[in-house]
PDB file of C-alpha atoms in Angstrom:
ATOM      1  CA  ALA A   1    -206.591 -36.245 -31.419  1.00 76.00           C
ATOM      2  CA  GLN A   2    -208.710 -39.279 -30.781  1.00 80.00           C
ATOM      3  CA  SER A   3    -208.775 -42.497 -32.758  1.00 87.00           C
ATOM      4  CA  VAL A   4    -210.418 -45.882 -32.552  1.00 93.00           C
ATOM      5  CA  THR A   5    -209.119 -49.235 -33.715  1.00 94.00           C
ATOM      6  CA  GLN A   6    -211.219 -52.321 -34.191  1.00 95.00           C
ATOM      7  CA  LEU A   7    -208.806 -55.138 -34.774  1.00 90.00           C
ATOM      8  CA  ASP A   8    -211.213 -57.562 -36.406  1.00 94.00           C
ATOM      9  CA  SER A   9    -212.994 -56.500 -39.560  1.00 94.00           C
ATOM     10  CA  GLN A  10    -215.036 -59.701 -39.704  1.00 96.00           C
ATOM     11  CA  VAL A  11    -215.999 -62.121 -36.971  1.00 97.00           C
ATOM     12  CA  PRO A  12    -217.869 -65.319 -37.824  1.00 97.00           C
ATOM     13  CA  VAL A  13    -219.303 -67.202 -34.866  1.00 98.00           C
ATOM     14  CA  PHE A  14    -221.699 -70.093 -34.437  1.00 98.00           C
ATOM     15  CA  GLU A  15    -225.096 -69.511 -32.928  1.00 97.00           C
ATOM     16  CA  GLU A  16    -225.191 -69.741 -29.124  1.00 97.00           C
ATOM     17  CA  ALA A  17    -221.402 -69.377 -28.897  1.00 98.00           C
ATOM     18  CA  PRO A  18    -219.794 -66.463 -27.025  1.00 98.00           C
ATOM     19  CA  VAL A  19    -218.259 -63.567 -28.895  1.00 98.00           C
ATOM     20  CA  GLU A  20    -215.866 -60.730 -28.159  1.00 98.00           C
ATOM     21  CA  LEU A  21    -215.416 -57.766 -30.461  1.00 98.00           C
ATOM     22  CA  ARG A  22    -212.273 -55.832 -29.745  1.00 97.00           C
ATOM     23  CA  CYS A  23    -211.871 -52.078 -29.566  1.00 97.00           C
ATOM     24  CA  ASN A  24    -208.866 -49.980 -28.650  1.00 96.00           C
ATOM     25  CA  TYR A  25    -208.720 -46.235 -28.532  1.00 93.00           C
ATOM     26  CA  SER A  26    -206.166 -43.480 -28.206  1.00 89.00           C
ATOM     27  CA  SER A  27    -206.750 -40.103 -26.683  1.00 81.00           C
ATOM     28  CA  SER A  28    -204.813 -37.484 -24.779  1.00 73.00           C
ATOM     29  CA  VAL A  29    -207.859 -36.626 -22.669  1.00 76.00           C
ATOM     30  CA  SER A  30    -210.544 -38.508 -20.813  1.00 75.00           C
ATOM     31  CA  VAL A  31    -213.127 -39.859 -23.176  1.00 82.00           C
ATOM     32  CA  TYR A  32    -216.489 -41.432 -23.335  1.00 88.00           C
ATOM     33  CA  LEU A  33    -216.814 -44.752 -25.135  1.00 91.00           C
ATOM     34  CA  PHE A  34    -219.716 -46.188 -27.079  1.00 92.00           C
ATOM     35  CA  TRP A  35    -220.734 -49.279 -28.994  1.00 95.00           C
ATOM     36  CA  TYR A  36    -223.283 -48.952 -31.775  1.00 93.00           C
ATOM     37  CA  VAL A  37    -224.935 -51.617 -33.910  1.00 94.00           C
ATOM     38  CA  GLN A  38    -226.050 -51.132 -37.490  1.00 91.00           C
ATOM     39  CA  TYR A  39    -228.323 -53.591 -39.217  1.00 89.00           C
ATOM     40  CA  PRO A  40    -228.268 -53.679 -43.038  1.00 83.00           C
ATOM     41  CA  ASN A  41    -229.514 -50.480 -44.623  1.00 76.00           C
ATOM     42  CA  GLN A  42    -230.429 -48.987 -41.288  1.00 81.00           C
ATOM     43  CA  GLY A  43    -229.154 -46.271 -38.992  1.00 82.00           C
ATOM     44  CA  LEU A  44    -227.262 -46.711 -35.772  1.00 87.00           C
ATOM     45  CA  GLN A  45    -228.568 -48.040 -32.505  1.00 89.00           C
ATOM     46  CA  LEU A  46    -226.740 -47.426 -29.249  1.00 88.00           C
ATOM     47  CA  LEU A  47    -225.818 -50.713 -27.554  1.00 94.00           C
ATOM     48  CA  LEU A  48    -224.073 -49.285 -24.526  1.00 92.00           C
ATOM     49  CA  LYS A  49    -221.832 -46.505 -23.354  1.00 90.00           C
ATOM     50  CA  TYR A  50    -219.181 -45.863 -20.742  1.00 90.00           C
ATOM     51  CA  LEU A  51    -219.135 -42.442 -19.205  1.00 83.00           C
ATOM     52  CA  SER A  52    -217.681 -43.052 -15.740  1.00 81.00           C
ATOM     53  CA  GLY A  53    -218.027 -45.333 -12.726  1.00 83.00           C
ATOM     54  CA  SER A  54    -218.111 -49.102 -13.002  1.00 86.00           C
ATOM     55  CA  THR A  55    -215.853 -50.370 -15.741  1.00 90.00           C
ATOM     56  CA  LEU A  56    -218.283 -53.147 -16.662  1.00 95.00           C
ATOM     57  CA  VAL A  57    -221.137 -51.742 -18.660  1.00 94.00           C
ATOM     58  CA  LYS A  58    -224.255 -53.644 -19.553  1.00 95.00           C
ATOM     59  CA  GLY A  59    -226.251 -52.764 -22.617  1.00 94.00           C
ATOM     60  CA  ILE A  60    -229.203 -53.900 -24.622  1.00 93.00           C
ATOM     61  CA  ASN A  61    -229.691 -57.294 -26.227  1.00 93.00           C
ATOM     62  CA  GLY A  62    -227.476 -59.032 -23.670  1.00 96.00           C
ATOM     63  CA  PHE A  63    -224.271 -57.225 -24.632  1.00 97.00           C
ATOM     64  CA  GLU A  64    -221.730 -55.919 -22.166  1.00 97.00           C
ATOM     65  CA  ALA A  65    -218.388 -54.173 -22.430  1.00 97.00           C
ATOM     66  CA  GLU A  66    -215.478 -53.622 -20.099  1.00 95.00           C
ATOM     67  CA  PHE A  67    -213.481 -50.433 -19.980  1.00 93.00           C
ATOM     68  CA  ASN A  68    -209.784 -50.969 -19.328  1.00 92.00           C
ATOM     69  CA  LYS A  69    -207.958 -47.700 -18.942  1.00 89.00           C
ATOM     70  CA  SER A  70    -204.465 -49.180 -18.699  1.00 90.00           C
ATOM     71  CA  GLN A  71    -204.942 -51.086 -21.949  1.00 91.00           C
ATOM     72  CA  THR A  72    -207.065 -48.346 -23.527  1.00 92.00           C
ATOM     73  CA  SER A  73    -209.588 -50.957 -24.529  1.00 94.00           C
ATOM     74  CA  PHE A  74    -213.355 -51.268 -24.544  1.00 96.00           C
ATOM     75  CA  HIS A  75    -214.130 -54.773 -25.762  1.00 97.00           C
ATOM     76  CA  LEU A  76    -217.713 -55.851 -26.403  1.00 98.00           C
ATOM     77  CA  ARG A  77    -218.914 -59.278 -25.314  1.00 98.00           C
ATOM     78  CA  LYS A  78    -221.965 -61.454 -25.432  1.00 98.00           C
ATOM     79  CA  PRO A  79    -222.093 -64.910 -23.813  1.00 97.00           C
ATOM     80  CA  SER A  80    -224.440 -66.464 -26.371  1.00 97.00           C
ATOM     81  CA  VAL A  81    -225.166 -64.960 -29.779  1.00 97.00           C
ATOM     82  CA  HIS A  82    -228.282 -65.309 -31.886  1.00 97.00           C
ATOM     83  CA  ILE A  83    -228.829 -65.152 -35.616  1.00 96.00           C
ATOM     84  CA  SER A  84    -230.416 -61.749 -35.110  1.00 95.00           C
ATOM     85  CA  ASP A  85    -227.103 -60.379 -33.818  1.00 97.00           C
ATOM     86  CA  THR A  86    -225.692 -60.496 -37.339  1.00 96.00           C
ATOM     87  CA  ALA A  87    -224.845 -56.861 -38.028  1.00 96.00           C
ATOM     88  CA  GLU A  88    -222.078 -54.284 -38.177  1.00 95.00           C
ATOM     89  CA  TYR A  89    -220.720 -53.103 -34.850  1.00 96.00           C
ATOM     90  CA  PHE A  90    -218.984 -49.794 -34.353  1.00 95.00           C
ATOM     91  CA  CYS A  91    -216.911 -48.678 -31.417  1.00 95.00           C
ATOM     92  CA  ALA A  92    -216.799 -44.912 -30.963  1.00 92.00           C
ATOM     93  CA  VAL A  93    -215.122 -42.340 -28.749  1.00 90.00           C
ATOM     94  CA  GLY A  94    -216.151 -38.844 -27.803  1.00 86.00           C
ATOM     95  CA  LYS A  95    -215.119 -36.110 -25.433  1.00 79.00           C
ATOM     96  CA  THR A  96    -218.604 -35.959 -23.973  1.00 75.00           C
ATOM     97  CA  SER A  97    -221.763 -38.009 -24.086  1.00 65.00           C
ATOM     98  CA  TYR A  98    -223.435 -35.661 -26.532  1.00 69.00           C
ATOM     99  CA  ASP A  99    -220.732 -34.264 -28.755  1.00 75.00           C
ATOM    100  CA  LYS A 100    -219.509 -35.562 -32.064  1.00 79.00           C
ATOM    101  CA  VAL A 101    -217.995 -39.007 -31.939  1.00 83.00           C
ATOM    102  CA  ILE A 102    -215.168 -40.641 -33.804  1.00 88.00           C
ATOM    103  CA  PHE A 103    -216.074 -44.054 -35.115  1.00 91.00           C
ATOM    104  CA  GLY A 104    -213.871 -47.076 -35.527  1.00 93.00           C
ATOM    105  CA  PRO A 105    -213.810 -48.940 -38.849  1.00 92.00           C
ATOM    106  CA  GLY A 106    -216.426 -51.430 -37.710  1.00 94.00           C
ATOM    107  CA  THR A 107    -216.600 -55.175 -37.173  1.00 96.00           C
ATOM    108  CA  SER A 108    -218.952 -57.300 -39.195  1.00 96.00           C
ATOM    109  CA  LEU A 109    -220.417 -60.016 -36.970  1.00 97.00           C
ATOM    110  CA  SER A 110    -221.849 -63.014 -38.791  1.00 97.00           C
ATOM    111  CA  VAL A 111    -223.715 -65.575 -36.738  1.00 97.00           C
ATOM    112  CA  ILE A 112    -223.723 -69.003 -38.347  1.00 97.00           C
ATOM    113  CA  PRO A 113    -226.680 -71.298 -37.684  1.00 95.00           C
TER     114      PRO A 113
ATOM    115  CA  GLY B   1    -238.962 -40.508 -26.924  1.00 66.00           C
ATOM    116  CA  ALA B   2    -235.868 -39.000 -28.531  1.00 80.00           C
ATOM    117  CA  VAL B   3    -236.624 -39.946 -32.106  1.00 88.00           C
ATOM    118  CA  VAL B   4    -234.735 -38.557 -35.071  1.00 92.00           C
ATOM    119  CA  SER B   5    -236.165 -38.936 -38.545  1.00 94.00           C
ATOM    120  CA  GLN B   6    -234.648 -38.418 -41.958  1.00 96.00           C
ATOM    121  CA  HIS B   7    -236.386 -37.728 -45.223  1.00 97.00           C
ATOM    122  CA  PRO B   8    -236.172 -39.155 -47.735  1.00 96.00           C
ATOM    123  CA  SER B   9    -234.910 -42.580 -46.740  1.00 94.00           C
ATOM    124  CA  TRP B  10    -233.736 -43.242 -50.288  1.00 95.00           C
ATOM    125  CA  VAL B  11    -233.247 -40.880 -53.204  1.00 97.00           C
ATOM    126  CA  ILE B  12    -231.997 -41.296 -56.748  1.00 97.00           C
ATOM    127  CA  CYS B  13    -230.966 -38.220 -58.698  1.00 95.00           C
ATOM    128  CA  LYS B  14    -229.255 -37.436 -61.951  1.00 96.00           C
ATOM    129  CA  SER B  15    -225.718 -36.171 -62.089  1.00 97.00           C
ATOM    130  CA  GLY B  16    -225.581 -32.384 -61.928  1.00 96.00           C
ATOM    131  CA  THR B  17    -228.767 -31.923 -59.937  1.00 97.00           C
ATOM    132  CA  SER B  18    -229.095 -31.001 -56.278  1.00 97.00           C
ATOM    133  CA  VAL B  19    -230.795 -32.995 -53.580  1.00 97.00           C
ATOM    134  CA  LYS B  20    -231.930 -31.993 -50.102  1.00 97.00           C
ATOM    135  CA  ILE B  21    -231.982 -34.317 -47.115  1.00 97.00           C
ATOM    136  CA  GLU B  22    -233.929 -33.413 -43.994  1.00 97.00           C
ATOM    137  CA  CYS B  23    -233.113 -34.377 -40.439  1.00 96.00           C
ATOM    138  CA  ARG B  24    -235.789 -33.809 -37.807  1.00 95.00           C
ATOM    139  CA  SER B  25    -235.872 -34.295 -34.061  1.00 93.00           C
ATOM    140  CA  LEU B  26    -239.469 -35.387 -33.540  1.00 92.00           C
ATOM    141  CA  ASP B  27    -239.995 -35.061 -29.819  1.00 88.00           C
ATOM    142  CA  PHE B  28    -237.186 -32.868 -28.591  1.00 88.00           C
ATOM    143  CA  GLN B  29    -235.354 -29.717 -29.508  1.00 89.00           C
ATOM    144  CA  ALA B  30    -231.844 -30.018 -30.829  1.00 89.00           C
ATOM    145  CA  THR B  31    -229.554 -27.020 -30.878  1.00 85.00           C
ATOM    146  CA  THR B  32    -226.839 -29.172 -32.396  1.00 91.00           C
ATOM    147  CA  MET B  33    -227.036 -31.791 -35.094  1.00 93.00           C
ATOM    148  CA  PHE B  34    -224.279 -33.745 -36.797  1.00 93.00           C
ATOM    149  CA  TRP B  35    -224.045 -35.032 -40.338  1.00 96.00           C
ATOM    150  CA  TYR B  36    -222.130 -38.222 -41.108  1.00 94.00           C
ATOM    151  CA  ARG B  37    -221.362 -39.987 -44.348  1.00 95.00           C
ATOM    152  CA  GLN B  38    -220.887 -43.699 -44.770  1.00 90.00           C
ATOM    153  CA  PHE B  39    -219.538 -45.440 -47.858  1.00 86.00           C
ATOM    154  CA  PRO B  40    -220.438 -49.090 -48.442  1.00 82.00           C
ATOM    155  CA  LYS B  41    -218.731 -51.438 -46.014  1.00 79.00           C
ATOM    156  CA  GLN B  42    -217.006 -48.526 -44.314  1.00 85.00           C
ATOM    157  CA  SER B  43    -217.327 -46.563 -41.124  1.00 87.00           C
ATOM    158  CA  LEU B  44    -219.077 -43.272 -40.543  1.00 89.00           C
ATOM    159  CA  MET B  45    -217.157 -40.115 -41.171  1.00 92.00           C
ATOM    160  CA  LEU B  46    -218.247 -36.848 -39.605  1.00 92.00           C
ATOM    161  CA  MET B  47    -218.924 -34.219 -42.239  1.00 95.00           C
ATOM    162  CA  ALA B  48    -220.097 -31.251 -40.232  1.00 94.00           C
ATOM    163  CA  THR B  49    -221.614 -29.963 -37.040  1.00 93.00           C
ATOM    164  CA  SER B  50    -224.808 -27.983 -37.462  1.00 91.00           C
ATOM    165  CA  ASN B  51    -225.825 -25.404 -34.867  1.00 88.00           C
ATOM    166  CA  GLU B  52    -229.240 -23.783 -34.866  1.00 86.00           C
ATOM    167  CA  GLY B  53    -229.092 -20.216 -36.089  1.00 85.00           C
ATOM    168  CA  SER B  54    -225.427 -20.226 -37.056  1.00 86.00           C
ATOM    169  CA  LYS B  55    -223.132 -21.493 -39.750  1.00 89.00           C
ATOM    170  CA  ALA B  56    -222.172 -25.128 -39.770  1.00 93.00           C
ATOM    171  CA  THR B  57    -218.681 -26.235 -38.851  1.00 93.00           C
ATOM    172  CA  TYR B  58    -217.220 -28.508 -41.489  1.00 95.00           C
ATOM    173  CA  GLU B  59    -214.596 -31.175 -40.954  1.00 93.00           C
ATOM    174  CA  GLN B  60    -211.348 -30.926 -42.832  1.00 93.00           C
ATOM    175  CA  GLY B  61    -211.667 -32.066 -46.415  1.00 93.00           C
ATOM    176  CA  VAL B  62    -215.427 -31.558 -46.669  1.00 95.00           C
ATOM    177  CA  GLU B  63    -216.453 -29.055 -49.333  1.00 94.00           C
ATOM    178  CA  LYS B  64    -218.804 -26.607 -47.663  1.00 93.00           C
ATOM    179  CA  ASP B  65    -219.989 -25.214 -51.001  1.00 95.00           C
ATOM    180  CA  LYS B  66    -220.965 -28.657 -52.149  1.00 96.00           C
ATOM    181  CA  PHE B  67    -222.601 -29.860 -48.973  1.00 97.00           C
ATOM    182  CA  LEU B  68    -224.806 -27.027 -47.789  1.00 96.00           C
ATOM    183  CA  ILE B  69    -226.107 -27.346 -44.263  1.00 95.00           C
ATOM    184  CA  ASN B  70    -228.927 -25.267 -42.830  1.00 92.00           C
ATOM    185  CA  HIS B  71    -230.205 -25.513 -39.276  1.00 90.00           C
ATOM    186  CA  ALA B  72    -233.071 -23.057 -39.355  1.00 83.00           C
ATOM    187  CA  SER B  73    -235.039 -24.351 -36.391  1.00 90.00           C
ATOM    188  CA  LEU B  74    -234.530 -26.357 -33.238  1.00 90.00           C
ATOM    189  CA  THR B  75    -236.036 -29.440 -34.836  1.00 93.00           C
ATOM    190  CA  LEU B  76    -234.791 -29.340 -38.401  1.00 94.00           C
ATOM    191  CA  SER B  77    -231.437 -29.448 -40.137  1.00 95.00           C
ATOM    192  CA  THR B  78    -231.037 -29.929 -43.871  1.00 96.00           C
ATOM    193  CA  LEU B  79    -228.144 -31.145 -45.972  1.00 97.00           C
ATOM    194  CA  THR B  80    -228.172 -30.158 -49.629  1.00 97.00           C
ATOM    195  CA  VAL B  81    -225.820 -31.934 -51.981  1.00 97.00           C
ATOM    196  CA  THR B  82    -225.290 -29.494 -54.820  1.00 97.00           C
ATOM    197  CA  SER B  83    -224.380 -30.526 -58.354  1.00 96.00           C
ATOM    198  CA  ALA B  84    -224.308 -34.135 -57.293  1.00 96.00           C
ATOM    199  CA  HIS B  85    -221.987 -36.600 -58.994  1.00 96.00           C
ATOM    200  CA  PRO B  86    -221.814 -40.396 -58.807  1.00 95.00           C
ATOM    201  CA  GLU B  87    -218.983 -40.190 -56.263  1.00 94.00           C
ATOM    202  CA  ASP B  88    -221.414 -38.456 -53.896  1.00 95.00           C
ATOM    203  CA  SER B  89    -223.476 -41.629 -53.740  1.00 95.00           C
ATOM    204  CA  SER B  90    -223.399 -42.684 -50.140  1.00 94.00           C
ATOM    205  CA  PHE B  91    -225.394 -43.272 -46.970  1.00 93.00           C
ATOM    206  CA  TYR B  92    -225.918 -40.023 -45.072  1.00 96.00           C
ATOM    207  CA  ILE B  93    -226.785 -40.194 -41.382  1.00 94.00           C
ATOM    208  CA  CYS B  94    -227.644 -37.347 -39.056  1.00 94.00           C
ATOM    209  CA  SER B  95    -227.671 -37.247 -35.301  1.00 92.00           C
ATOM    210  CA  ALA B  96    -229.093 -34.762 -32.845  1.00 91.00           C
ATOM    211  CA  ARG B  97    -228.073 -33.682 -29.388  1.00 84.00           C
ATOM    212  CA  GLY B  98    -230.975 -34.041 -26.978  1.00 74.00           C
ATOM    213  CA  SER B  99    -231.881 -32.151 -23.829  1.00 65.00           C
ATOM    214  CA  LEU B 100    -230.478 -34.929 -21.648  1.00 61.00           C
ATOM    215  CA  TYR B 101    -227.135 -34.472 -23.305  1.00 61.00           C
ATOM    216  CA  GLU B 102    -227.450 -37.639 -25.315  1.00 73.00           C
ATOM    217  CA  GLN B 103    -226.891 -38.063 -29.029  1.00 80.00           C
ATOM    218  CA  TYR B 104    -229.564 -39.752 -31.102  1.00 88.00           C
ATOM    219  CA  PHE B 105    -229.083 -41.019 -34.636  1.00 90.00           C
ATOM    220  CA  GLY B 106    -231.474 -40.913 -37.554  1.00 92.00           C
ATOM    221  CA  PRO B 107    -232.173 -43.944 -39.776  1.00 91.00           C
ATOM    222  CA  GLY B 108    -230.074 -42.625 -42.646  1.00 92.00           C
ATOM    223  CA  THR B 109    -230.660 -41.566 -46.246  1.00 95.00           C
ATOM    224  CA  ARG B 110    -229.258 -43.517 -49.127  1.00 94.00           C
ATOM    225  CA  LEU B 111    -228.298 -41.270 -52.038  1.00 96.00           C
ATOM    226  CA  THR B 112    -227.660 -42.725 -55.465  1.00 96.00           C
ATOM    227  CA  VAL B 113    -226.457 -40.392 -58.209  1.00 96.00           C
ATOM    228  CA  THR B 114    -226.775 -41.740 -61.740  1.00 96.00           C
TER     229      THR B 114
END
């Protein structure tokens, strides 16, 4: 069975500061990893995904994530956040790029002006 | 491209009534769609996998007689919440598997049962 842990439920950060949102997963098989963002009362938007290849993945809106197989982690980073980055962020794992995914509990990012 | 829509975006119904939520893939065909449920301030939980032309596969703990899923065409899946109760109030999100083997999410439907 697969599972996802997001260690921080809430992350406050000042505008223009860097941020890292942590994600760890467990799985007995190779998996695909995703980060999604959800703005209030909206659906999900894919930020980035790791399927294979380079462990550093770049996504939209200046976000990037690094896959670390030995630590079973897929942390999301952004060097300088904006007010508009305030949202809920979900890490997810799936067996393929198109199959059902298991979501982590989410991290609420609040950017403080 | 690869847009998934949901209708309605917000619905209020009285306890005991049924409500239908539609999920459409607008510019691609989707043989498989997924239905998720999200409670306030919580993560998304997979409810069921919907395959065109066959019965849906429900996750453990999801009442299939309460949450009826129909995937009658390659662009439409519906979720009907039967005999809705206040505890069914939630945000329901669908996703669809596209031809490029990607998964695309709809904008969600907020259901409030009074």
